[in-house]
């Protein structure tokens, strides 16, 4: 690519480039011909394994830089230097469970980061388009009705509290200062690049290790919790489309299907060649092996029918559980032409297969 074509390339900033969505979005924008400036926090993880695994770590149009989201001065300088057309703000302490343990760091980090970027855009690059990674956790409905952009909010954990504030900050800058700011109200989305502290990856990595004889039991919290789980690769497409719209707006991205943690366990173990049945109630509930495919039986002769491979550990219960939540992505489908293309079964298979390959290669 010569310098003259660089002039016609769009420039995007992705905060939290080292995270799950940051990696998938980076790959997508690079494929679309963007210059991508991805930020990591000073002193934070410098492990860019996700970008590596997608083969984009050394792409000539990817520039990884340190940026302190809690510093307005840093954000002003970033906008001034890069003059980006688009900012995708993905960086956040994104674990709900951890937010109960670290409320101040979670809330302050999330609120300051968004406010500093919006303020920098307002003052320095007012035509920059801004994407805020919002969350379905702001709804926290107790009922099973579909959540839309009009559903009432009721945040029930420090993470959700902070994300509700950044939702309103983005709406405020749009309404008060004409900033092109949009919020994606994102339901859970997962992938082989998901951090294992989240339940899906915890399950698939354990299923892989149990099927290869490297672990014997998986401990989980609330098996009845339900989530609307999609594939992160589909969600970054929606995130990009949100910033390509004619007008800034807020969109629910969801699959419109919910499943329980128990369902996900069953699918993941089936994907690893182990059939399960659940027995017992509440903290006494367990999953026992009902079927073992030949390949697994040969590899792990000690794995027996009737053996307990999943049990409940109340230490993983949360002070309050949200949901069941299920999202209605109709607005995104109609306005942006976005819809998911990966089913829960396909997602589960993708994640288990990747974890089996990792365990086999010693990763
Ligand atoms: P992720 O894998 O946890 O990535 C988040 C990234 O943010 C990490 O690279 C992390 O870096 C960085 N980060 C954390 N705290 C930071 C701070 N104080 N300053 C700067 N960087 C910080 O999350 P994700 O799944 O990609 O999600 C992307 C965004 O979407 C997040 O804002 C999340 O809240 C939101 N979201 C995600 C989902 C989902 O299901 N994935 C659903 C709704 C909303 P370190 O490695 O240094 O910690
Ligand atoms: O929990 C239950 C747990 O930690 C899912 C983030 O991306 O999505 C994510 O937040 C469910 C909860 O994700 C374990 O109680 C049972 O009901 O995978 P999770 P999350 O809390 O839904 C939202 C939309 C975001 O915005 C967040 O950034 O699984 N669960 N047993 C467990 N969860 C974990 N982590 N570990 C367990 O052992």
Coordinates of C-alpha atoms and ligand atoms in Angstrom, one line a residue:
X1 CA 0.0 0.0 0.0
X2 CA 1.6 3.4 -1.0
X3 CA 1.2 6.7 0.9
X4 CA -1.4 8.1 -1.5
X5 CA -3.8 5.2 -0.8
X6 CA -3.2 5.7 2.9
X7 CA -4.9 9.1 2.5
X8 CA -8.2 7.4 1.5
X9 CA -8.1 4.8 4.2
X10 CA -10.4 5.3 7.2
X11 CA -8.8 5.6 10.6
X12 CA -10.3 3.9 13.5
X13 CA -9.4 3.8 17.2
X14 CA -10.3 0.6 19.1
X15 CA -9.9 0.8 22.9
X16 CA -9.4 -2.5 24.6
X17 CA -7.9 -4.0 21.4
X18 CA -6.4 -6.9 23.4
X19 CA -9.8 -8.1 24.5
X20 CA -12.2 -10.6 22.7
X21 CA -14.2 -8.0 20.7
X22 CA -11.1 -5.8 20.1
X23 CA -9.4 -8.7 18.3
X24 CA -12.4 -9.7 16.1
X25 CA -13.2 -6.0 15.3
X26 CA -9.5 -5.3 14.5
X27 CA -9.4 -8.2 12.0
X28 CA -12.7 -7.1 10.4
X29 CA -11.6 -3.4 10.0
X30 CA -8.2 -4.4 8.6
X31 CA -10.0 -6.6 6.1
X32 CA -12.1 -3.6 5.2
X33 CA -9.0 -1.5 4.6
X34 CA -8.9 0.6 7.7
X35 CA -5.9 2.0 9.6
X36 CA -6.5 0.6 13.1
X37 CA -5.0 2.2 16.2
X38 CA -5.7 -0.2 19.1
X39 CA -5.2 0.9 22.7
X40 CA -4.0 -1.0 25.7
X41 CA -3.8 0.5 29.2
X42 CA -0.4 1.5 30.6
X43 CA 0.8 -1.2 32.9
X44 CA -2.0 -3.6 31.8
X45 CA -1.8 -6.8 29.9
X46 CA 0.7 -6.6 27.0
X47 CA -0.3 -10.1 26.0
X48 CA -1.7 -9.7 22.5
X49 CA -2.4 -13.5 22.0
X50 CA -5.9 -12.9 20.6
X51 CA -4.5 -10.6 17.8
X52 CA -1.8 -13.3 17.3
X53 CA -4.3 -16.1 17.0
X54 CA -6.3 -14.2 14.4
X55 CA -3.1 -13.5 12.4
X56 CA -3.2 -9.7 12.6
X57 CA -0.7 -8.9 15.3
X58 CA 1.9 -7.8 12.8
X59 CA -0.4 -6.3 10.2
X60 CA 1.2 -3.1 8.7
X61 CA -2.1 -1.2 9.3
X62 CA -2.4 -2.1 12.9
X63 CA -0.8 0.2 15.5
X64 CA -1.0 -0.8 19.1
X65 CA -0.4 2.0 21.6
X66 CA -0.7 2.6 25.3
X67 CA -3.4 5.0 26.4
X68 CA -4.7 6.0 29.8
X69 CA -8.5 6.2 29.5
X70 CA -8.7 7.8 32.9
X71 CA -6.7 10.8 31.7
X72 CA -8.6 13.5 29.8
X73 CA -5.3 14.9 28.6
X74 CA -4.4 11.6 27.1
X75 CA -7.7 11.3 25.3
X76 CA -7.5 14.9 24.0
X77 CA -4.0 14.2 22.7
X78 CA -5.1 10.9 21.1
X79 CA -7.9 12.5 19.1
X80 CA -5.6 15.4 18.1
X81 CA -2.9 13.2 16.8
X82 CA -4.9 10.5 15.1
X83 CA -8.0 12.5 13.9
X84 CA -10.0 9.2 13.6
X85 CA -13.2 8.9 11.7
X86 CA -14.4 6.3 14.1
X87 CA -13.8 5.4 17.7
X88 CA -14.9 2.0 19.0
X89 CA -14.8 2.2 22.8
X90 CA -14.6 -1.5 24.0
X91 CA -12.2 -1.2 26.9
X92 CA -13.8 -2.0 30.3
X93 CA -13.5 -4.2 33.3
X94 CA -16.2 -6.5 31.8
X95 CA -16.7 -9.2 34.4
X96 CA -19.9 -8.8 36.4
X97 CA -18.6 -11.2 39.1
X98 CA -15.4 -9.2 39.6
X99 CA -17.4 -5.9 39.7
X100 CA -18.9 -7.0 43.0
X101 CA -15.4 -7.5 44.4
X102 CA -13.9 -4.3 42.8
X103 CA -16.8 -1.8 42.6
X104 CA -14.7 1.3 42.6
X105 CA -12.2 0.3 40.0
X106 CA -14.9 -1.0 37.8
X107 CA -17.2 2.0 38.0
X108 CA -14.5 4.6 37.9
X109 CA -12.7 3.0 35.0
X110 CA -15.8 2.6 32.9
X111 CA -17.3 6.0 33.6
X112 CA -14.1 8.0 33.2
X113 CA -13.0 6.2 30.0
X114 CA -16.3 7.0 28.2
X115 CA -16.5 10.6 29.5
X116 CA -13.0 11.4 28.5
X117 CA -13.4 10.1 25.0
X118 CA -16.7 11.9 24.5
X119 CA -15.2 15.1 25.8
X120 CA -12.1 14.8 23.6
X121 CA -14.3 14.2 20.5
X122 CA -16.5 17.2 21.4
X123 CA -13.5 19.5 21.8
X124 CA -11.0 18.2 19.2
X125 CA -12.6 16.0 16.5
X126 CA -16.4 16.8 16.6
X127 CA -17.1 14.8 13.4
X128 CA -15.6 11.5 14.8
X129 CA -18.2 8.8 15.2
X130 CA -18.2 7.1 18.6
X131 CA -19.4 3.6 19.5
X132 CA -20.1 2.8 23.2
X133 CA -20.1 -0.9 24.2
X134 CA -23.3 -1.0 26.2
X135 CA -24.7 -4.1 27.9
X136 CA -27.9 -6.1 28.4
X137 CA -27.0 -6.0 32.1
X138 CA -28.7 -2.6 32.3
X139 CA -32.0 -4.3 31.8
X140 CA -31.7 -7.1 34.4
X141 CA -35.3 -8.0 33.9
X142 CA -36.8 -10.6 36.3
X143 CA -39.2 -11.8 33.7
X144 CA -38.6 -13.6 30.5
X145 CA -40.0 -11.0 28.1
X146 CA -37.9 -9.9 25.1
X147 CA -35.8 -6.7 25.9
X148 CA -35.9 -3.9 23.3
X149 CA -34.3 -0.5 23.2
X150 CA -37.4 0.7 25.1
X151 CA -37.3 -1.8 28.0
X152 CA -37.0 -0.2 31.4
X153 CA -33.6 -0.2 33.0
X154 CA -32.7 -1.7 36.3
X155 CA -29.0 -2.3 36.8
X156 CA -28.3 -4.7 39.6
X157 CA -24.5 -4.8 39.9
X158 CA -21.6 -2.3 39.8
X159 CA -20.7 -3.1 36.3
X160 CA -24.3 -2.5 35.1
X161 CA -24.5 0.6 37.1
X162 CA -21.4 2.0 35.4
X163 CA -22.6 0.9 31.9
X164 CA -25.9 2.6 32.4
X165 CA -24.1 5.8 33.2
X166 CA -22.0 5.5 30.0
X167 CA -25.2 4.8 28.0
X168 CA -26.7 8.1 29.2
X169 CA -23.4 9.9 28.7
X170 CA -23.4 8.9 25.1
X171 CA -27.0 9.9 24.6
X172 CA -26.3 13.2 26.4
X173 CA -23.4 14.1 24.1
X174 CA -25.5 13.2 21.1
X175 CA -28.4 15.4 22.2
X176 CA -26.5 18.3 23.7
X177 CA -23.4 18.6 21.4
X178 CA -24.4 16.8 18.3
X179 CA -21.7 14.1 18.7
X180 CA -22.3 11.1 16.5
X181 CA -22.5 8.7 19.5
X182 CA -24.2 5.4 19.4
X183 CA -24.6 2.6 21.9
X184 CA -24.7 -1.1 21.1
X185 CA -26.8 -2.7 23.9
X186 CA -24.9 -6.0 23.6
X187 CA -26.2 -9.3 24.9
X188 CA -23.6 -12.0 25.8
X189 CA -21.3 -12.9 23.0
X190 CA -18.7 -15.6 23.2
X191 CA -15.9 -17.2 21.2
X192 CA -12.8 -19.3 21.5
X193 CA -11.1 -16.0 22.4
X194 CA -13.3 -15.5 25.5
X195 CA -11.5 -15.1 28.8
X196 CA -12.0 -18.3 30.9
X197 CA -13.4 -16.3 33.8
X198 CA -16.7 -16.2 31.8
X199 CA -18.9 -19.2 32.2
X200 CA -18.9 -20.4 28.5
X201 CA -15.2 -20.6 28.2
X202 CA -14.8 -22.0 31.7
X203 CA -17.2 -24.8 30.6
X204 CA -15.6 -25.5 27.2
X205 CA -12.1 -25.5 28.5
X206 CA -13.0 -27.9 31.3
X207 CA -15.0 -30.1 28.9
X208 CA -11.9 -30.3 26.7
X209 CA -9.6 -31.1 29.6
X210 CA -11.9 -33.8 31.0
X211 CA -12.3 -35.4 27.6
X212 CA -8.5 -35.6 27.3
X213 CA -8.0 -36.9 30.8
X214 CA -6.4 -33.7 32.1
X215 CA -9.1 -32.8 34.6
X216 CA -11.9 -34.7 36.3
X217 CA -14.5 -32.3 37.5
X218 CA -15.9 -28.8 36.7
X219 CA -17.3 -26.6 39.5
X220 CA -19.9 -24.0 38.6
X221 CA -22.3 -21.6 40.3
X222 CA -25.9 -21.1 39.3
X223 CA -26.8 -23.8 36.6
X224 CA -30.3 -22.4 36.1
X225 CA -29.1 -18.9 35.1
X226 CA -30.2 -18.1 31.5
X227 CA -28.4 -16.0 28.9
X228 CA -28.9 -14.9 25.3
X229 CA -25.6 -16.2 24.0
X230 CA -24.2 -15.3 20.5
X231 CA -21.0 -15.5 18.6
X232 CA -18.6 -12.5 19.0
X233 CA -17.7 -12.6 15.3
X234 CA -21.3 -11.8 14.4
X235 CA -21.5 -9.0 17.0
X236 CA -18.5 -7.0 15.8
X237 CA -20.2 -6.9 12.4
X238 CA -23.2 -5.3 14.1
X239 CA -20.9 -2.9 16.0
X240 CA -19.4 -1.8 12.8
X241 CA -22.8 -1.4 11.1
X242 CA -24.0 0.8 14.0
X243 CA -21.3 3.4 13.1
X244 CA -22.1 3.2 9.4
X245 CA -25.7 4.3 9.9
X246 CA -26.9 7.7 8.6
X247 CA -27.8 8.8 12.1
X248 CA -26.4 7.9 15.6
X249 CA -28.8 5.7 17.5
X250 CA -28.9 2.8 20.1
X251 CA -29.4 -0.8 19.1
X252 CA -29.9 -4.1 20.9
X253 CA -27.7 -6.8 19.5
X254 CA -29.0 -10.3 20.5
X255 CA -29.9 -13.7 19.1
X256 CA -33.4 -13.7 20.5
X257 CA -32.9 -17.2 22.0
X258 CA -32.0 -17.9 25.6
X259 CA -30.4 -21.0 27.1
X260 CA -29.4 -22.0 30.7
X261 CA -25.9 -22.6 31.9
X262 CA -27.0 -26.3 32.3
X263 CA -28.0 -26.3 28.6
X264 CA -24.6 -24.9 27.6
X265 CA -22.8 -27.6 29.8
X266 CA -24.7 -30.3 28.0
X267 CA -23.9 -29.0 24.6
X268 CA -20.2 -28.4 25.4
X269 CA -19.7 -31.9 26.8
X270 CA -21.6 -33.5 23.9
X271 CA -19.2 -31.6 21.6
X272 CA -16.3 -33.2 23.5
X273 CA -17.8 -36.6 23.1
X274 CA -19.4 -37.0 26.6
X275 CA -23.1 -37.3 27.2
X276 CA -24.4 -36.0 30.5
X277 CA -27.5 -36.2 32.7
X278 CA -28.3 -33.8 35.6
X279 CA -29.4 -35.1 39.0
X280 CA -30.3 -33.4 42.3
X281 CA -31.3 -29.9 43.2
X282 CA -29.7 -26.5 43.9
X283 CA -26.2 -26.9 45.4
X284 CA -26.5 -30.7 45.4
X285 CA -27.1 -30.8 41.6
X286 CA -24.5 -32.8 39.7
X287 CA -24.0 -33.9 36.1
X288 CA -23.0 -37.6 35.5
X289 CA -21.7 -39.3 32.5
X290 CA -24.3 -41.2 30.4
X291 CA -22.4 -41.8 27.2
X292 CA -18.7 -41.7 26.1
X293 CA -17.8 -41.8 22.4
X294 CA -15.2 -44.4 21.4
X295 CA -12.3 -41.9 20.8
X296 CA -12.7 -40.4 24.3
X297 CA -13.2 -43.8 26.0
X298 CA -9.9 -45.0 24.4
X299 CA -8.1 -41.8 25.4
X300 CA -9.4 -41.6 29.0
X301 CA -10.1 -45.2 30.2
X302 CA -10.6 -44.0 33.7
X303 CA -13.7 -42.0 32.7
X304 CA -16.7 -44.1 33.7
X305 CA -20.5 -44.0 33.1
X306 CA -22.2 -42.6 36.1
X307 CA -19.1 -40.6 37.1
X308 CA -19.8 -37.0 38.4
X309 CA -18.0 -34.5 36.1
X310 CA -19.9 -31.3 37.0
X311 CA -21.0 -30.1 40.4
X312 CA -22.2 -26.9 42.0
X313 CA -19.9 -24.8 44.2
X314 CA -21.9 -22.1 45.9
X315 CA -18.8 -19.9 46.0
X316 CA -19.6 -19.1 42.4
X317 CA -23.1 -17.8 43.2
X318 CA -23.5 -14.0 42.9
X319 CA -25.0 -11.7 45.5
X320 CA -27.8 -11.2 43.1
X321 CA -28.5 -13.0 39.8
X322 CA -29.8 -11.1 36.8
X323 CA -32.1 -12.3 34.0
X324 CA -33.4 -14.5 32.5
X325 CA -32.7 -12.1 29.7
X326 CA -33.4 -12.4 26.1
X327 CA -33.0 -9.6 23.5
X328 CA -35.0 -8.5 20.5
X329 CA -32.7 -7.3 17.8
X330 CA -35.5 -6.3 15.4
X331 CA -34.4 -2.6 15.3
X332 CA -30.9 -3.6 14.2
X333 CA -32.2 -6.1 11.7
X334 CA -34.6 -3.5 10.1
X335 CA -32.3 -0.5 10.2
X336 CA -28.9 -2.1 9.8
X337 CA -29.6 -5.4 8.1
X338 CA -27.8 -7.1 10.9
X339 CA -28.6 -10.6 12.2
X340 CA -26.6 -13.4 13.7
X341 CA -25.4 -16.2 11.5
X342 CA -24.0 -18.6 14.1
X343 CA -26.3 -20.8 16.2
X344 CA -25.7 -21.7 19.9
X345 CA -24.9 -25.2 18.8
X346 CA -22.3 -24.0 16.3
X347 CA -20.8 -21.6 18.8
X348 CA -20.5 -24.3 21.4
X349 CA -18.9 -26.7 18.9
X350 CA -16.5 -23.9 17.7
X351 CA -15.4 -23.2 21.3
X352 CA -15.0 -26.8 22.4
X353 CA -13.0 -27.8 19.3
X354 CA -10.7 -24.8 19.8
X355 CA -10.1 -25.8 23.4
X356 CA -9.5 -29.5 22.5
X357 CA -6.9 -28.3 20.0
X358 CA -5.3 -26.1 22.6
X359 CA -5.1 -28.8 25.2
X360 CA -3.7 -31.2 22.6
X361 CA -1.0 -28.7 21.6
X362 CA -0.1 -28.0 25.3
X363 CA -1.6 -24.5 25.0
Ligands
LIG1 P1 -12.8 -8.2 27.3 O1 -12.4 -9.4 26.6 O2 -12.8 -8.3 28.8 O3 -11.9 -7.0 26.9 C1 -11.9 -5.8 27.5 C2 -10.5 -5.1 27.3 O4 -10.6 -3.9 28.1 C3 -9.3 -5.9 27.8 O5 -8.4 -6.0 26.8 C4 -8.9 -5.2 29.0 O6 -7.4 -5.1 29.2 C5 -9.3 -3.8 28.8 N1 -9.5 -3.0 30.0 C6 -10.1 -3.4 31.1 N2 -10.1 -2.4 32.1 C7 -9.4 -1.4 31.5 C8 -9.1 -0.1 31.9 N3 -9.4 0.4 33.1 N4 -8.4 0.7 31.0 C9 -8.1 0.3 29.8 N5 -8.4 -0.9 29.3 C10 -9.1 -1.8 30.2 O7 -14.3 -7.8 26.9 P2 -15.0 -8.0 25.5 O8 -15.9 -9.3 25.7 O9 -14.1 -7.9 24.4 O10 -16.1 -6.8 25.6 C11 -15.8 -5.6 24.9 C12 -16.7 -4.6 25.5 O11 -18.1 -4.9 25.3 C13 -16.6 -4.3 27.0 O12 -16.8 -2.9 27.2 C14 -17.7 -5.1 27.6 O13 -18.1 -4.5 28.8 C15 -18.8 -4.9 26.5 N6 -19.7 -6.0 26.5 C16 -19.3 -7.3 26.3 C17 -20.2 -8.3 26.2 C18 -19.8 -9.7 25.9 O14 -20.7 -10.6 26.1 N7 -18.6 -10.0 25.5 C19 -21.6 -8.1 26.4 C20 -22.0 -6.7 26.6 C21 -21.0 -5.7 26.7 P3 -6.6 -5.9 30.3 O15 -6.3 -7.2 29.6 O16 -5.4 -5.1 30.5 O17 -7.5 -6.0 31.5
LIG2 O1 -21.9 -15.4 33.6 C1 -23.6 -18.0 35.7 C2 -23.5 -16.6 36.2 O2 -19.7 -14.4 33.9 C3 -23.0 -15.9 32.9 C4 -20.1 -10.1 30.3 O3 -19.6 -10.2 29.0 O4 -22.3 -10.7 29.6 C5 -21.2 -11.1 30.4 O5 -21.6 -11.1 31.8 C6 -24.0 -16.6 33.8 C7 -24.3 -15.8 35.1 O6 -21.2 -13.5 32.1 C8 -20.6 -19.7 36.8 O7 -24.1 -16.5 37.5 C9 -22.7 -20.1 36.8 O8 -25.6 -15.9 35.4 O9 -20.2 -15.7 31.8 P1 -20.7 -14.7 32.8 P2 -22.3 -12.3 32.5 O10 -22.3 -12.1 33.9 O11 -23.6 -12.7 31.8 C10 -22.8 -9.4 29.9 C11 -23.9 -9.1 28.9 C12 -21.7 -8.3 29.9 O12 -22.0 -7.2 29.6 C13 -20.5 -8.7 30.6 O13 -19.4 -7.8 30.2 O14 -23.3 -17.8 34.3 N1 -22.5 -18.8 36.2 N2 -21.6 -20.6 37.2 C14 -21.2 -18.6 36.2 N3 -20.5 -17.5 35.8 C15 -19.2 -17.6 35.9 N4 -18.4 -16.5 35.4 N5 -18.5 -18.6 36.5 C16 -19.2 -19.7 37.0 O15 -18.6 -20.6 37.5

